[in-house]
XYZ file of C-alpha atoms in Angstrom:
507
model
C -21.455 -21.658 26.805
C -19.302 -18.561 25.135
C -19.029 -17.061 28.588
C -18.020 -20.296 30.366
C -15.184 -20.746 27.959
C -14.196 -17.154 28.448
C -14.428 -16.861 32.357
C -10.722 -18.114 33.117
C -10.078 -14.872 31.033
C -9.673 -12.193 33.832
C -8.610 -8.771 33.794
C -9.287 -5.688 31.865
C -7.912 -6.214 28.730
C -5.772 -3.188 27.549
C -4.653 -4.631 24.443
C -1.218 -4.484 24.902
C 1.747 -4.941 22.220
C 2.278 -8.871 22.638
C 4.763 -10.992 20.525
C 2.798 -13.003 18.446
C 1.220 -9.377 17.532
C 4.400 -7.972 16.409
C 6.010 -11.299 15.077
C 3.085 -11.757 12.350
C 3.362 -7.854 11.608
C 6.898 -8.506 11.095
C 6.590 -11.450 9.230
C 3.945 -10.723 7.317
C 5.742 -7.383 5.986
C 9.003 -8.590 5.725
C 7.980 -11.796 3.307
C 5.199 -9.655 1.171
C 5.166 -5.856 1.702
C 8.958 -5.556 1.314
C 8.753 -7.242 -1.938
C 6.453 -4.862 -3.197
C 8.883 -1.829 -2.208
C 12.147 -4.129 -3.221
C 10.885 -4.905 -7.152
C 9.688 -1.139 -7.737
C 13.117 -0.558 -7.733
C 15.151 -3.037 -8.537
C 15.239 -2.880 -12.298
C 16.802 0.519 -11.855
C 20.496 -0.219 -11.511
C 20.847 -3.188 -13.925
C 18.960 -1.333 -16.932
C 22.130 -1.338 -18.848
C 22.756 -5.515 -18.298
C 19.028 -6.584 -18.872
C 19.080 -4.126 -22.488
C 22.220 -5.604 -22.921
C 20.750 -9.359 -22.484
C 17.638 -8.605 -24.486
C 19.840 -7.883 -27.569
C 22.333 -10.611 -27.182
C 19.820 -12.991 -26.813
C 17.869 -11.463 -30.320
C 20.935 -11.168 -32.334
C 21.576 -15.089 -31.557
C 17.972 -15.481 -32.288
C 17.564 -13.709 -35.670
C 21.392 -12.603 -37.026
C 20.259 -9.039 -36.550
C 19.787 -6.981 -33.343
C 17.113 -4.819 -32.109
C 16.099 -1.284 -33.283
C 17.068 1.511 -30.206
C 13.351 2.214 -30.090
C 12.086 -1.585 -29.877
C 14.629 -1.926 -27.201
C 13.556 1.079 -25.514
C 9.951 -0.734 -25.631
C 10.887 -4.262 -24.343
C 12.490 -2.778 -21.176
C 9.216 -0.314 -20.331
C 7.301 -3.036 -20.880
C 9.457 -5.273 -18.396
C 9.398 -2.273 -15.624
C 5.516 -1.516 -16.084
C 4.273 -5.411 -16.332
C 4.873 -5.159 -12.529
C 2.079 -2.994 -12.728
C 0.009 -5.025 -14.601
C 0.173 -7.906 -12.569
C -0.253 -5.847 -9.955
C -3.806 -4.615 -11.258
C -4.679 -8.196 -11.634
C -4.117 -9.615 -8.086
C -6.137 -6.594 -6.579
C -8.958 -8.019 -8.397
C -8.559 -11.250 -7.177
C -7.766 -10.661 -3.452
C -11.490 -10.110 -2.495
C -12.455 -13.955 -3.550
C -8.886 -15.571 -2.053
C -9.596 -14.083 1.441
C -12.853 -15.493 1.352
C -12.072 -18.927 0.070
C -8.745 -19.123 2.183
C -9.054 -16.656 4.810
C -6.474 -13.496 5.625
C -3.511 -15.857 6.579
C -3.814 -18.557 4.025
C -4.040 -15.799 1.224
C -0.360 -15.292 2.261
C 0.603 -18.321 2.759
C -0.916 -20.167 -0.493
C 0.400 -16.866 -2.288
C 4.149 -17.637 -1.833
C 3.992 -20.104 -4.196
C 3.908 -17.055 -7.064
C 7.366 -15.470 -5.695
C 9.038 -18.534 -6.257
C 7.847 -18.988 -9.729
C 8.977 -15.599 -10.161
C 12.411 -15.686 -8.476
C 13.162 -19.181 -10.759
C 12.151 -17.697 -14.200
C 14.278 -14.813 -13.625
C 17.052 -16.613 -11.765
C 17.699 -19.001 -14.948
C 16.461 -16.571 -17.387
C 20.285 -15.790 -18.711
C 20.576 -19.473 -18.713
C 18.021 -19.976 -20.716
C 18.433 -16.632 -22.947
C 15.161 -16.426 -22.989
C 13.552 -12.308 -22.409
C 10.624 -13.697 -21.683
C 11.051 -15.315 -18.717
C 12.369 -11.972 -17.668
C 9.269 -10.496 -18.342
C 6.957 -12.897 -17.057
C 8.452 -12.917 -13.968
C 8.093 -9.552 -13.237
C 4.261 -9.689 -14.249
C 3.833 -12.614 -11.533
C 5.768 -10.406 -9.057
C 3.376 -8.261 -9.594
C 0.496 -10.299 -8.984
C 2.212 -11.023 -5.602
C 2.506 -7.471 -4.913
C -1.127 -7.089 -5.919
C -2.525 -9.351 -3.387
C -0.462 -8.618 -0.769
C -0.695 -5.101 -0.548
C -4.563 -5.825 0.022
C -4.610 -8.967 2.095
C -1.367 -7.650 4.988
C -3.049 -4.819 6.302
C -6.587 -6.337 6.369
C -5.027 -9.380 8.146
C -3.198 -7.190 10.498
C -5.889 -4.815 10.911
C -8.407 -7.499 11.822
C -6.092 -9.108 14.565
C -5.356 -6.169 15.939
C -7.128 -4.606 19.188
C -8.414 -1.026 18.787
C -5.325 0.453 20.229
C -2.638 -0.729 17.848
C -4.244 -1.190 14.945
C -2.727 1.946 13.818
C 0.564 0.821 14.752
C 0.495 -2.713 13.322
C -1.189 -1.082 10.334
C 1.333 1.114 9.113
C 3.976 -1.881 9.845
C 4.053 -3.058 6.312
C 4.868 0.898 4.617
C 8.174 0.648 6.929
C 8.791 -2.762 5.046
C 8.310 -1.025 1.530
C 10.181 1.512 2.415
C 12.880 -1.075 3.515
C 12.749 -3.262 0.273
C 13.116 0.128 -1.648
C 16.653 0.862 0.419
C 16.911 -2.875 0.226
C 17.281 -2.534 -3.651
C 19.225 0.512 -3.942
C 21.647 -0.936 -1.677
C 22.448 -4.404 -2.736
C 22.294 -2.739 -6.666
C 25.370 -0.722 -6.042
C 28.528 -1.939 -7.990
C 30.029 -3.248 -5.067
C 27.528 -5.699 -4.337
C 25.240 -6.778 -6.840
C 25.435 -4.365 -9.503
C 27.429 -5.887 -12.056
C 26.895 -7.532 -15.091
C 26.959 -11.495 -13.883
C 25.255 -10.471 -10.553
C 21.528 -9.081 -12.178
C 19.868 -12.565 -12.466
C 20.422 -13.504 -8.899
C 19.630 -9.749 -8.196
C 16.010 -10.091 -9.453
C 15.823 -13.003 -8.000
C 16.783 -13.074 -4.536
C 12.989 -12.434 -3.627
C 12.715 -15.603 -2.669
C 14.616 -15.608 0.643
C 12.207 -13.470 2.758
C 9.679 -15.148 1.347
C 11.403 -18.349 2.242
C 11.896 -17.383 5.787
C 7.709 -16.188 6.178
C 6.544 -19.384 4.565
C 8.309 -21.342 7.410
C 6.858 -19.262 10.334
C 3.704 -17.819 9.486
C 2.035 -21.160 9.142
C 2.004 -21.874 12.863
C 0.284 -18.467 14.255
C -3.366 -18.247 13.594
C -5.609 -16.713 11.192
C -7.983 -13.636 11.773
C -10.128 -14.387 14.686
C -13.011 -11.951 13.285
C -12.828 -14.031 10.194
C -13.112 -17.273 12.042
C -15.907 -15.988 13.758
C -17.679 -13.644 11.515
C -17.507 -15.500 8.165
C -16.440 -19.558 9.626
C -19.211 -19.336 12.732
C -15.975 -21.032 14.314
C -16.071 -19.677 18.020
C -13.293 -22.055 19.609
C -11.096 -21.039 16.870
C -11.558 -17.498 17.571
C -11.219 -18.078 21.120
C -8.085 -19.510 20.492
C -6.603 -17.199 18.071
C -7.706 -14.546 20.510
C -5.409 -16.018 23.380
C -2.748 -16.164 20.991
C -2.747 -12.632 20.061
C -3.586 -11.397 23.518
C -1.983 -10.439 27.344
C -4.070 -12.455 29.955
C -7.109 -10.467 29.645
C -11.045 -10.361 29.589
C -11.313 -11.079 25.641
C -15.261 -11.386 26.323
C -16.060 -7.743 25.368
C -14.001 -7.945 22.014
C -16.140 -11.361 21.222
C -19.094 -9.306 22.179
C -18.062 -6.983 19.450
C -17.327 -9.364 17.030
C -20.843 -11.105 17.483
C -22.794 -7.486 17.346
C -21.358 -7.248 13.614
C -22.020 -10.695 12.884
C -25.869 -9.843 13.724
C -25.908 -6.972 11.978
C -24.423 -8.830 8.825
C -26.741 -12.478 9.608
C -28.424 -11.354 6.443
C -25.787 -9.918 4.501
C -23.331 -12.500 2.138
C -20.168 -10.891 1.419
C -20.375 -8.103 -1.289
C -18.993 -8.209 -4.485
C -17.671 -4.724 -5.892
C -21.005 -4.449 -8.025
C -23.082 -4.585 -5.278
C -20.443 -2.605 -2.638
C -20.674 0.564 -5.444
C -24.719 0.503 -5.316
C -24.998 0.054 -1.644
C -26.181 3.955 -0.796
C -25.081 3.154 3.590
C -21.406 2.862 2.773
C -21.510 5.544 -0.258
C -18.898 7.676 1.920
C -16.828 5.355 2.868
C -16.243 3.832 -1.104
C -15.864 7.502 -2.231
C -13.361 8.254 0.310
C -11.191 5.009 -0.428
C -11.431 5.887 -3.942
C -10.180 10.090 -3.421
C -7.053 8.587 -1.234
C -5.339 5.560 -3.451
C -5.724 7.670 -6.631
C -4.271 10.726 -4.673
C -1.419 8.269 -2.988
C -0.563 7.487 -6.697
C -1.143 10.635 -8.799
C 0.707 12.379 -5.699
C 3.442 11.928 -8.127
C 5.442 10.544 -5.865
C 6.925 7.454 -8.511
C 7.444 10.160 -10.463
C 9.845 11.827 -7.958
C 11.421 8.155 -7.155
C 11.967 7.771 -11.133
C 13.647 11.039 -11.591
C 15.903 11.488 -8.121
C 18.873 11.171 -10.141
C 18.599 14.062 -13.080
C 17.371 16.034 -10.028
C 20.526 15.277 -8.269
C 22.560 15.633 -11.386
C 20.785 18.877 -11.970
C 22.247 19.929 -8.393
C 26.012 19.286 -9.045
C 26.060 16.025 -7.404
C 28.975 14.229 -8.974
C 28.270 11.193 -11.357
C 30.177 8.632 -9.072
C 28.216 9.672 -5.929
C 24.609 9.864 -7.047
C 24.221 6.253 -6.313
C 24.810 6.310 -2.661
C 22.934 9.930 -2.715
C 19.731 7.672 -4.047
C 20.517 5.261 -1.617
C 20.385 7.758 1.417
C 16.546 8.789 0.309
C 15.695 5.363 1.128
C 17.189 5.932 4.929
C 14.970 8.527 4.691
C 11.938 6.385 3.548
C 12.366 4.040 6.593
C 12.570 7.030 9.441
C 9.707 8.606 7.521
C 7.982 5.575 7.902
C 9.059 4.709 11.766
C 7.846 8.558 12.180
C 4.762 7.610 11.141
C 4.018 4.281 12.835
C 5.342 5.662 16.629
C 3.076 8.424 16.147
C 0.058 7.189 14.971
C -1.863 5.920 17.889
C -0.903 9.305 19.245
C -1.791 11.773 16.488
C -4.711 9.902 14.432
C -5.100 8.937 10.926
C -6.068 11.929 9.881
C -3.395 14.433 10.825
C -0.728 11.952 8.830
C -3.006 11.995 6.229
C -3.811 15.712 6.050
C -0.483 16.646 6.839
C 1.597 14.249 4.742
C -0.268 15.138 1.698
C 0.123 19.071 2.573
C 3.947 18.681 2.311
C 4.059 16.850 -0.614
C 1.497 19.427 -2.285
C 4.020 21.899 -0.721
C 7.149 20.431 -1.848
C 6.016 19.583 -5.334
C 5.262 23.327 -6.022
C 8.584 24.062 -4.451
C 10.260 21.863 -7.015
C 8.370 24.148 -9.983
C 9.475 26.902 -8.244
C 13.616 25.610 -7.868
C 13.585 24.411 -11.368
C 12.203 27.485 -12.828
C 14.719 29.704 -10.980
C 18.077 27.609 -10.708
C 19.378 29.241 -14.078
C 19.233 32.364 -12.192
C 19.902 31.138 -8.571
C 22.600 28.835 -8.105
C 21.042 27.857 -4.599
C 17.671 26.915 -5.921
C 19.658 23.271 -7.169
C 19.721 22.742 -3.416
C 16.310 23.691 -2.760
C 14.992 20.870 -5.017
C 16.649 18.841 -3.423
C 15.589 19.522 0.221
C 11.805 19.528 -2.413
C 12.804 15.664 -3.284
C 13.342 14.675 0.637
C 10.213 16.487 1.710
C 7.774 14.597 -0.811
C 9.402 11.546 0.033
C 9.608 12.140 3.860
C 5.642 13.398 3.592
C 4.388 10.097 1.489
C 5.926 7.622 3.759
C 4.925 9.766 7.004
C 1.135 9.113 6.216
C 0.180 8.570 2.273
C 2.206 5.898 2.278
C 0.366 3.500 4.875
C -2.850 4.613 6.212
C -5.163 4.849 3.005
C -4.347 0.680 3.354
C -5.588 1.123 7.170
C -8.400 3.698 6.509
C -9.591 1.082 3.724
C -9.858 -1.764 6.465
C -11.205 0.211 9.442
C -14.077 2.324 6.946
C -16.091 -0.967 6.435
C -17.307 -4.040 8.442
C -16.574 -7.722 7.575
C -19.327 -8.188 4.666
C -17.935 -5.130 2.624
C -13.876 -5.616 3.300
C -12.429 -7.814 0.973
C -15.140 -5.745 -2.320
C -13.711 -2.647 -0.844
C -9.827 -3.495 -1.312
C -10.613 -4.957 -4.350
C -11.613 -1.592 -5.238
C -9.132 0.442 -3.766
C -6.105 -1.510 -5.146
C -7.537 -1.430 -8.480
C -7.384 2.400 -8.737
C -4.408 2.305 -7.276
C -2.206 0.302 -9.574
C -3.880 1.787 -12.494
C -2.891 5.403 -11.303
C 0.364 3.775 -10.608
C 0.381 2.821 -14.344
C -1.005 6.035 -15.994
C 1.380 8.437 -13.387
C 4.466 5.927 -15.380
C 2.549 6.398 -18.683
C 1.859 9.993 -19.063
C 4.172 11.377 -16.593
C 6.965 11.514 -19.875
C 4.601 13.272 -21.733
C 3.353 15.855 -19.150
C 7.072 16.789 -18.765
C 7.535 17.354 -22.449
C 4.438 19.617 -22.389
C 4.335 21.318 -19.161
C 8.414 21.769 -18.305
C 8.834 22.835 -14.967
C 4.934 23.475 -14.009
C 3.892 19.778 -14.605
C 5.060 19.136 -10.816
C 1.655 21.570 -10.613
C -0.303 18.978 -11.223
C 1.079 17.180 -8.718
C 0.907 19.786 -5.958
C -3.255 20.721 -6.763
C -3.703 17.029 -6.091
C -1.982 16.381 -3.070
C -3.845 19.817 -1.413
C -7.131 18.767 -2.911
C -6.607 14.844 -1.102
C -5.570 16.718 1.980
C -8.908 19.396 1.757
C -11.145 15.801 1.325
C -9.547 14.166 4.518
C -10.040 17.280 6.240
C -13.784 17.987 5.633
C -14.688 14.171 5.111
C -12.965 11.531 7.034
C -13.696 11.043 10.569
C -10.708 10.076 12.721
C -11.007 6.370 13.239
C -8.312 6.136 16.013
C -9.420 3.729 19.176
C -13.038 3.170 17.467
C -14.761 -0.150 17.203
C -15.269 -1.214 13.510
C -19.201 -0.920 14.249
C -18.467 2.525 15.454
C -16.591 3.636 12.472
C -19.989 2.594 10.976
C -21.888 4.390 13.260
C -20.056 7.818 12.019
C -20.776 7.427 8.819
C -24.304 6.805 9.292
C -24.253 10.288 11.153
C -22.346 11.851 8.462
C -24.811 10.372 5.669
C -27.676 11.849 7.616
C -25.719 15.357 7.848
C -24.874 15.724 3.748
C -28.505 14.882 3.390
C -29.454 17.523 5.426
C -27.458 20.181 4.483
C -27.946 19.628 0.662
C -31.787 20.009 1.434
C -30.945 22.949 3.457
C -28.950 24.362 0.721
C -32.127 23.349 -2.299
C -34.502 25.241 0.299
C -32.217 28.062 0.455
C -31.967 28.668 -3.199
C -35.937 28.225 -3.547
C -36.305 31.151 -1.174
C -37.797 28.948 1.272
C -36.765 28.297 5.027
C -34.950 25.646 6.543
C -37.124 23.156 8.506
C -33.914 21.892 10.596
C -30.851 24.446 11.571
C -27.593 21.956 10.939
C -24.977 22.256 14.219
């Protein structure tokens, strides 16, 4: 019956760029992934105003105002909630994409940015800090979720081809709501003192404009089929996303994983960490988000400005000199998704985390001899735009891809549960400790940062297969091979150290 329905599909299908491919990319990334970029750094520019608000509102409150340090405290702990939340919706993705699918995650999710974008819209209003804070920690949330759920969605509708492209869609959208933020915060716009409520909140108009046009495109058609048994859905999603083409072979696909996973219920993490078949796979999602986080590349974001300042930048100017990194961001990012399909994952990967390692000794290096060297201010800058240029050129994006093409349908949503765990916590401790390993290390603690970057890049390099133009079930395949060879060679290596020959010789 499946191949009568599909015969009036004719022609080789070459899984070409179509619109309803790039308008739920876009849409996707500009109502969710954008946010994500847009509230990591928008609390920068009104610091002063929200301080100012929190004490205000306590002096009214209690006669007396707060203490510098408690101060200090309330705003961290309104910047690093984000995080929080963020930690919190990664653990809950995995059991909303099975319960509403990889579209209606989005969808039903909006809901949370517009409790957000209300509490801290009328928070002044109200003089109430908490709603402040609150909102940030459901932002967060948001964030959570959809840095999980937008590139498995995309990933899954996606033919072979362009997944790379369509994957690294949503880093150019982070990138964008970072400029996004460091634009609309200057003084001219938003940045003044009446202007931060609506500046926190103003969240809510992308998020506006995806709830009213996602709705009508369809939902992964490997999740209709694979996980709903719902094959005239899938056919019909597939017609959406596709030229006029033969979509038979790509059902064909789709129903050789389903066999292979007739027996298998989705995993929960527990079970995903025990399973020994996919024990490369969760070890390499777990080496790249910690490394794409303890890259130290918030760190760098957090500090542009003393770095600047430390360069003779003038006061009045550093603003719009912040502001031009993001440009930076967003070419860094285009960079990236024009060259994937061409390159592979794994020479953005290797090579984006090779010039931050680079770059983040070469800041040690400037900073240890600008005393001496007037020109080595300059050459921490040039340090600042290379990390940044290198995350968003690969780090940035692809461990998000990598974590959706590594494992088939039964182990997805377990495995981004775990990779957006680690990385929100090593988003939190890099914020945490970073303060400290400055006041300890100086100069050398960008070190730290420049050994883990190489190491990530050494993994990807001896590790990862390249996954560009393979078949989820191939990806599979590889990794079976590559469980088979680590076998191998350790017993080669046990036999060698007995004094005893090798039964096999490893090519």
């Amino acid at each position: 019956m499946l191949s009568v329905e599909l015969s009036d599909q004719i022609g080789p299908c070459a899984g070409h760029l179509t619109g309803s491919l790039l308008a739920v990319a876009f849409l996707t990334s500009f109502g969710s992934s954008m946010l994500y970029g847009y509230n990591l750094a928008v609390v920068n520019s009104p610091a002063v105003y929200i301080k100012d608000f929190y004490n205000k509102t306590v002096l009214s409150r209690n006669g007396t105002g707060l203490s510098g340090e408690t101060l200090t405290l309330m705003y961290s702990l309104t910047v690093s909630v984000f995080a929080i939340g963020g930690l919190l919706g990664s653990l809950i993705v995995g059991m909303l994409v099975t319960r509403f699918g990889r579209k209606g995650t989005v969808v039903n999710t909006t809901v949370l940015v517009f409790i957000a974008g209300s509490l801290m819209g009328f928070s002044r209003i109200c003089g109430s800090p908490e709603m402040v804070i609150f909102g940030r920690f459901i932002t967060g949330i948001h964030s959570g979720i959809s840095l999980s759920v937008v590139p498995m969605y995309l990933g899954e509708i996606a033919p072979k081809n362009l997944r790379g492209f369509l994957g690294l869609v949503p880093s150019i959208f982070i990138g964008t709501g970072v400029f996004a933020a460091q634009v609309l915060g200057l003084h001219e716009l938003l940045g003044k003192e009446e202007h931060w409520p609506l500046f926190l909140s103003v969240v809510v108009v992308p998020t506006f404009i995806q709830l009213m046009l996602l709705p009508w495109f369809p939902e992964s058609p490997r999740y209709l089929l694979i996980e709903k048994h719902n094959v005239h859905a899938t056919i019909t999603a597939l017609k959406w996303y596709r030229a006029k083409c033969n979509i038979q072979a790509e059902i064909e696909e789709m129903q050789e994983e389903q066999r292979s996973l007739s027996s298998v219920q989705t995993l929960s993490v527990w079970k995903l960490l025990l399973d020994d078949t996919v024990r490369w796979q969760v070890l390499s999602v777990v080496v790249i988000n910690i490394g794409m986080q303890l890259s130290g590349i918030d760190a760098i974001w957090f500090y542009t400005n003393d770095i600047f300042e430390n360069a003779g930048i003038p006061a009045p100017e550093i603003q719009y000199t912040t502001a031009g990194t993001g440009v930076i961001e967003i070419i860094a990012g285009l960079i990236g998704c024009f060259t994937i399909e061409k390159l592979g994952r794994r020479p953005l990967m290797i090579g984006g985390f090779a010039m931050m390692g680079i770059c983040s000794a070469g800041i040690t290096l400037a900073l240890i001899l600008q005393a001496h060297l007037s020109f080595m201010r300059y050459i921490s800058v040039c340090c600042v735009v290379g990390i940044i240029a290198g995350f968003c050129i690969g780090p940035a994006g692809v461990p998000f891809l990598i974590t959706a093409e590594l494992f088939k349908q039964s182990h997805r949503p377990a495995a981004y549960i775990v990779g957006g765990s680690l990385n929100w916590l090593s988003n939190f401790t890099v914020g945490f400790v970073f303060p400290f390993l400055q006041m300890s290390a100086g100069s050398y603690c960008y070190l730290v940062f420049a050994t883990i970057c190489l190491s990530v890049a050494v993994y990807v390099y001896i590790v990862i297969p390249e996954t560009k133009n393979k078949t989820f079930m191939e990806i599979s395949r590889m990794f079976s091979k590559k469980e088979i060879s680590a076998v191998t060679l350790v017993s080669t290596m046990l036999l060698w150290l007995l004094g005893m020959r090798a039964p096999v010789i490893i090519k």
